[in-house]
PDB file of C-alpha atoms in Angstrom:
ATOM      1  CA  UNK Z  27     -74.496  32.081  49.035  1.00 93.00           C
ATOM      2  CA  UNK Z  28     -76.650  30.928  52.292  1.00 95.00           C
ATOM      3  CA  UNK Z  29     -76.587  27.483  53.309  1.00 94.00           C
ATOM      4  CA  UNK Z  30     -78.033  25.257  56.009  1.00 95.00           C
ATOM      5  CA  UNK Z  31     -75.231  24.900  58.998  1.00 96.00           C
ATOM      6  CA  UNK Z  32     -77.443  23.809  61.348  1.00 97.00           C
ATOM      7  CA  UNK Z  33     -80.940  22.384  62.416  1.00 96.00           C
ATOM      8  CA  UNK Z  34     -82.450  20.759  65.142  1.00 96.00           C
ATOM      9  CA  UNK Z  35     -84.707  18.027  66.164  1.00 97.00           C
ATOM     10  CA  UNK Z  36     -86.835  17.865  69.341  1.00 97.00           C
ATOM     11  CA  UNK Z  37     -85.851  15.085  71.620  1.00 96.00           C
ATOM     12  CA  UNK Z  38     -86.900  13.573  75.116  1.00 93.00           C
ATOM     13  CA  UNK Z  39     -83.883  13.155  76.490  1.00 95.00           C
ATOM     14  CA  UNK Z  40     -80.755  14.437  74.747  1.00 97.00           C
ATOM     15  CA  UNK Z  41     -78.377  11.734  76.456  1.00 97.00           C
ATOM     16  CA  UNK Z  42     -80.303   8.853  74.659  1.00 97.00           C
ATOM     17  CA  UNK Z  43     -80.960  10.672  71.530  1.00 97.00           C
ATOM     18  CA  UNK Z  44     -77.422  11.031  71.236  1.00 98.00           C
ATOM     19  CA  UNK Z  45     -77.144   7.161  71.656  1.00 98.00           C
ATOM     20  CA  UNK Z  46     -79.649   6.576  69.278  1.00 98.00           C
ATOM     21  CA  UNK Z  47     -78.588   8.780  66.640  1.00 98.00           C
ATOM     22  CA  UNK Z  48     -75.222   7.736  66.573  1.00 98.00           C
ATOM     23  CA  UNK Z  49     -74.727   4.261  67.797  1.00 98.00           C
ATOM     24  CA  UNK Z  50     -78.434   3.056  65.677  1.00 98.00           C
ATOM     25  CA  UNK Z  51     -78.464   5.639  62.903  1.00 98.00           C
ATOM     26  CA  UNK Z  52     -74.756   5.800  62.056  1.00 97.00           C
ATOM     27  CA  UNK Z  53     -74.442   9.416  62.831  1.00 98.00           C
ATOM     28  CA  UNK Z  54     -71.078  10.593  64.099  1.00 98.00           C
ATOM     29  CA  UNK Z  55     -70.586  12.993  67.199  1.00 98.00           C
ATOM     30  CA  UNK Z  56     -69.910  16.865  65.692  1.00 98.00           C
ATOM     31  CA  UNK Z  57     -69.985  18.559  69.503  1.00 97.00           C
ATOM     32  CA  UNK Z  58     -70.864  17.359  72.160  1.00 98.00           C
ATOM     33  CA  UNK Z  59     -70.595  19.839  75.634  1.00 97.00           C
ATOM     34  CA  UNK Z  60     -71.782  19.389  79.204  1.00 96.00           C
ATOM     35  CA  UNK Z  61     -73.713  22.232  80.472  1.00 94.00           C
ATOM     36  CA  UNK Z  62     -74.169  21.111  83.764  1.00 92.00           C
ATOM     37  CA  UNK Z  63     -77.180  20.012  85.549  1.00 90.00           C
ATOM     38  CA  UNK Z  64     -77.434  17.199  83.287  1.00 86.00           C
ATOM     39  CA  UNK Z  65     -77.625  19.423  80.570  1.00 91.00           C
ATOM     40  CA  UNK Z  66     -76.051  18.589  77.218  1.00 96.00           C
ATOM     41  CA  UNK Z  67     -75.032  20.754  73.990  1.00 97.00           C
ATOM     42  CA  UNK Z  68     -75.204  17.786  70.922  1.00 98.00           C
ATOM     43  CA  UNK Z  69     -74.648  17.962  67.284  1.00 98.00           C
ATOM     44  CA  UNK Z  70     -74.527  15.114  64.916  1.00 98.00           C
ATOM     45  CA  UNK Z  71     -73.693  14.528  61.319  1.00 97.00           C
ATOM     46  CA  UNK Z  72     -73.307  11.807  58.389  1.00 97.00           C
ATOM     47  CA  UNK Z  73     -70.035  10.411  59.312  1.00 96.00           C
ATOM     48  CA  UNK Z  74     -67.094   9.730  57.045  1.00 93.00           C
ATOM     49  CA  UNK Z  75     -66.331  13.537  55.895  1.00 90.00           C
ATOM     50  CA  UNK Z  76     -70.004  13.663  53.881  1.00 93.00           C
ATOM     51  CA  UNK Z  77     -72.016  16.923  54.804  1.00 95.00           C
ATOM     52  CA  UNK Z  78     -69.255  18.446  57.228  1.00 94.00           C
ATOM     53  CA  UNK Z  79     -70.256  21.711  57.341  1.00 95.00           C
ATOM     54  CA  UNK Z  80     -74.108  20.485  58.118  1.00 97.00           C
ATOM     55  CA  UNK Z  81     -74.579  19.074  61.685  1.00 98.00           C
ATOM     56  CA  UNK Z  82     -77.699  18.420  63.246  1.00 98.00           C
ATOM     57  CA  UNK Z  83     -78.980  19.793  66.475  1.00 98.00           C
ATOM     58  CA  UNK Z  84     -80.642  17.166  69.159  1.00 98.00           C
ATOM     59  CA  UNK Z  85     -82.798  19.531  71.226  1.00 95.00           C
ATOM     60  CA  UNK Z  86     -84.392  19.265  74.647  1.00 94.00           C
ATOM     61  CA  UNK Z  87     -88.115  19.132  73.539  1.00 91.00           C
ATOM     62  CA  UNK Z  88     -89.761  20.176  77.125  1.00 90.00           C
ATOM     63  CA  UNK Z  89     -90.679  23.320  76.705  1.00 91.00           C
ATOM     64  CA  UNK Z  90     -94.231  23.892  76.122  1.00 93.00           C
ATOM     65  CA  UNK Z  91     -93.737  25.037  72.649  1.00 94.00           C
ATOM     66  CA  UNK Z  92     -91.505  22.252  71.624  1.00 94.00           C
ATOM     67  CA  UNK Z  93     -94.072  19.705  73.215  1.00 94.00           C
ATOM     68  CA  UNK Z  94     -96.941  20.875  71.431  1.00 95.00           C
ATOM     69  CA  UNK Z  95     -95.085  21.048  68.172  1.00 96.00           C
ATOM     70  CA  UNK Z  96     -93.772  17.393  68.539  1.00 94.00           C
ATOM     71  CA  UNK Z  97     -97.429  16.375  69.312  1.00 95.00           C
ATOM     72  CA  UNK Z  98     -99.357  18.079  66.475  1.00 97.00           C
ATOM     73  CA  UNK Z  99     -96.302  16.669  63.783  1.00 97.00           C
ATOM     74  CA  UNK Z 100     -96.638  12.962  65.713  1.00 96.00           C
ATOM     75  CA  UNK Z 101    -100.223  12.224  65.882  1.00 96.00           C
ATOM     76  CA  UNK Z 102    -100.639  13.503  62.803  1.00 97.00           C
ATOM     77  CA  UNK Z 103     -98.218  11.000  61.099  1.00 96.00           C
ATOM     78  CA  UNK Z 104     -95.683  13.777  59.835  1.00 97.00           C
ATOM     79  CA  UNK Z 105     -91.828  13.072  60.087  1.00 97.00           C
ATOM     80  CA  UNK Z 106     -89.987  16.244  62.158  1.00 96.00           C
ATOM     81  CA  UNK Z 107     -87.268  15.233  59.671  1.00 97.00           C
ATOM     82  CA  UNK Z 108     -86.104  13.567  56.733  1.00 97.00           C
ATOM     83  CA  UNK Z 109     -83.191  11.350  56.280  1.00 97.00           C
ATOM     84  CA  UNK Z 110     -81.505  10.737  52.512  1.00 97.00           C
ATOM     85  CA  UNK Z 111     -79.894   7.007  52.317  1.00 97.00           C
ATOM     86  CA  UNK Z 112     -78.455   5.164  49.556  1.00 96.00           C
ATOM     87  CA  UNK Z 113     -80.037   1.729  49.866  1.00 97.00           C
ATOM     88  CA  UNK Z 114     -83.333   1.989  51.720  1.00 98.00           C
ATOM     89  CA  UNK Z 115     -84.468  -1.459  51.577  1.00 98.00           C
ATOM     90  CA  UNK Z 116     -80.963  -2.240  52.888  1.00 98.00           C
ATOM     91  CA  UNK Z 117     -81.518   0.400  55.698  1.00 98.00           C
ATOM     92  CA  UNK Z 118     -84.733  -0.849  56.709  1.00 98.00           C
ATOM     93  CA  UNK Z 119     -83.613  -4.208  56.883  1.00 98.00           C
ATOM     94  CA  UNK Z 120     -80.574  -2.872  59.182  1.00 98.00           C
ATOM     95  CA  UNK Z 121     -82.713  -0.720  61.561  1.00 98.00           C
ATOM     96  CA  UNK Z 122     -85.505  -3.521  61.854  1.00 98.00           C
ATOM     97  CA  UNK Z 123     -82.975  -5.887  62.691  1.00 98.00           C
ATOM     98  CA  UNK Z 124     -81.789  -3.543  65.626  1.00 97.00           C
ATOM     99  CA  UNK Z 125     -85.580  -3.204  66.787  1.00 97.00           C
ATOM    100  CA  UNK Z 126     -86.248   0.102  65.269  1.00 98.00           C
ATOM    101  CA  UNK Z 127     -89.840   0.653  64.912  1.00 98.00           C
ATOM    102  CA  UNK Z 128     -91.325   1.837  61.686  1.00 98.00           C
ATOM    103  CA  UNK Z 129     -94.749   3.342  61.167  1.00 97.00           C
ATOM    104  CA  UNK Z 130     -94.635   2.467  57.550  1.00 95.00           C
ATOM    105  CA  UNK Z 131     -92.343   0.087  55.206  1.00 97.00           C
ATOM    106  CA  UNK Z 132     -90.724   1.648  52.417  1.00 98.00           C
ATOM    107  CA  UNK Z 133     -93.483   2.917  49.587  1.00 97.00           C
ATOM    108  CA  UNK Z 134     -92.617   4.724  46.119  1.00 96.00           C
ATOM    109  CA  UNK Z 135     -93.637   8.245  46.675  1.00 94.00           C
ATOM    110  CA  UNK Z 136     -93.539   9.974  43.905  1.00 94.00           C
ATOM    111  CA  UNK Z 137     -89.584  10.753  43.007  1.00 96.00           C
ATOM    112  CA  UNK Z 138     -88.303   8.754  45.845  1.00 96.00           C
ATOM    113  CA  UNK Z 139     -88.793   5.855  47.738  1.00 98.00           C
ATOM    114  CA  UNK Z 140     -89.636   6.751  51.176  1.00 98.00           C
ATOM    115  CA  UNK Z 141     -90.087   4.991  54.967  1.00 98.00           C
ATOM    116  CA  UNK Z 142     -90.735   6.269  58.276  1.00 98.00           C
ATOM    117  CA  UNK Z 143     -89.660   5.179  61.742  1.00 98.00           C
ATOM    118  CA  UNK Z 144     -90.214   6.062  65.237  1.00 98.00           C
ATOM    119  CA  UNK Z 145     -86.917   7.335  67.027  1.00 97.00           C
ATOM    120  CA  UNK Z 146     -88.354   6.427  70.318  1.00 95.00           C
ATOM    121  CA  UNK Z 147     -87.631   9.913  71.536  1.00 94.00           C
ATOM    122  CA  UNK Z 148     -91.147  11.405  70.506  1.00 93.00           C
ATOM    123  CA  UNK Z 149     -90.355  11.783  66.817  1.00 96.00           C
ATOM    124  CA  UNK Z 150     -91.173  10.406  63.398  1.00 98.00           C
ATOM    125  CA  UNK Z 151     -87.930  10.315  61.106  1.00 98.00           C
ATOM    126  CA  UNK Z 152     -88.888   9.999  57.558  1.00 98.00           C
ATOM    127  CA  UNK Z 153     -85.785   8.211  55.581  1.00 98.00           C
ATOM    128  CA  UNK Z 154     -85.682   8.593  51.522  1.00 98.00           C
ATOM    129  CA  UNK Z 155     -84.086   7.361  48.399  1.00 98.00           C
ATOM    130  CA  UNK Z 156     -84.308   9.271  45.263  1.00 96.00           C
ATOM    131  CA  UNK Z 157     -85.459   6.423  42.174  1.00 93.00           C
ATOM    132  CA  UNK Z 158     -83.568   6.274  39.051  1.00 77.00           C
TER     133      UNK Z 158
END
């Protein structure tokens, strides 16, 4: 059986993504290593025990490839990732209330109910709630 360990997201600057991530989006610290020369090694994942063995990857986005990418998926409205929650309307509330910036409100979209905010760090982060 294969299963997702691992992806990554494109950031600015890894330092506040990590910030962000955690202390705004409730993520909890998986690894988190100096490299040196202000260079940090950061995973991420949904606290509390849920998803252990899936961590996400914030990843400097500099590189010409990386920028471009970001760019393309930004202006044209696309999320670089989606986010499951349990209460959206609850979240949205939450992340409003700490000045989180969202390019829509939550919408139905087809089997879910879906929202997207700006994480401030050159990304679109779609968050989603399956109906029923």
């Amino acid at each position: 059986m294969i299963k997702v360990a691992m992806t990554g997201v494109y950031v600015d600057d890894v330092a506040r993504a990590h910030a962000f991530y955690t202390d705004v989006l409730g993520f909890e610290t998986r690894i988190r290593v100096d490299l040196g020369d202000g260079n940090l090694f950061v995973t991420v994942g949904a606290p509390d025990g849920a998803q252990p063995d899936l961590q996400l990857l914030l990843e400097p986005g500099q590189s010409p490839i990386a920028e471009s990418y970001r760019t393309a998926l930004y202006e044209a409205g696309l999320p670089s990732i989606v986010f499951s929650v349990d209460d959206l309307p609850g979240e949205y509330e939450r992340l409003r209330d700490l000045g989180v910036r969202f390019t829509h409100a939550p919408q139905d979209q087809g089997p879910v109910l879906a929202a997207v905010l700006d994480d401030s760090l050159g990304n679109l982060v779609q968050l989603t709630q399956p109906k029923g």
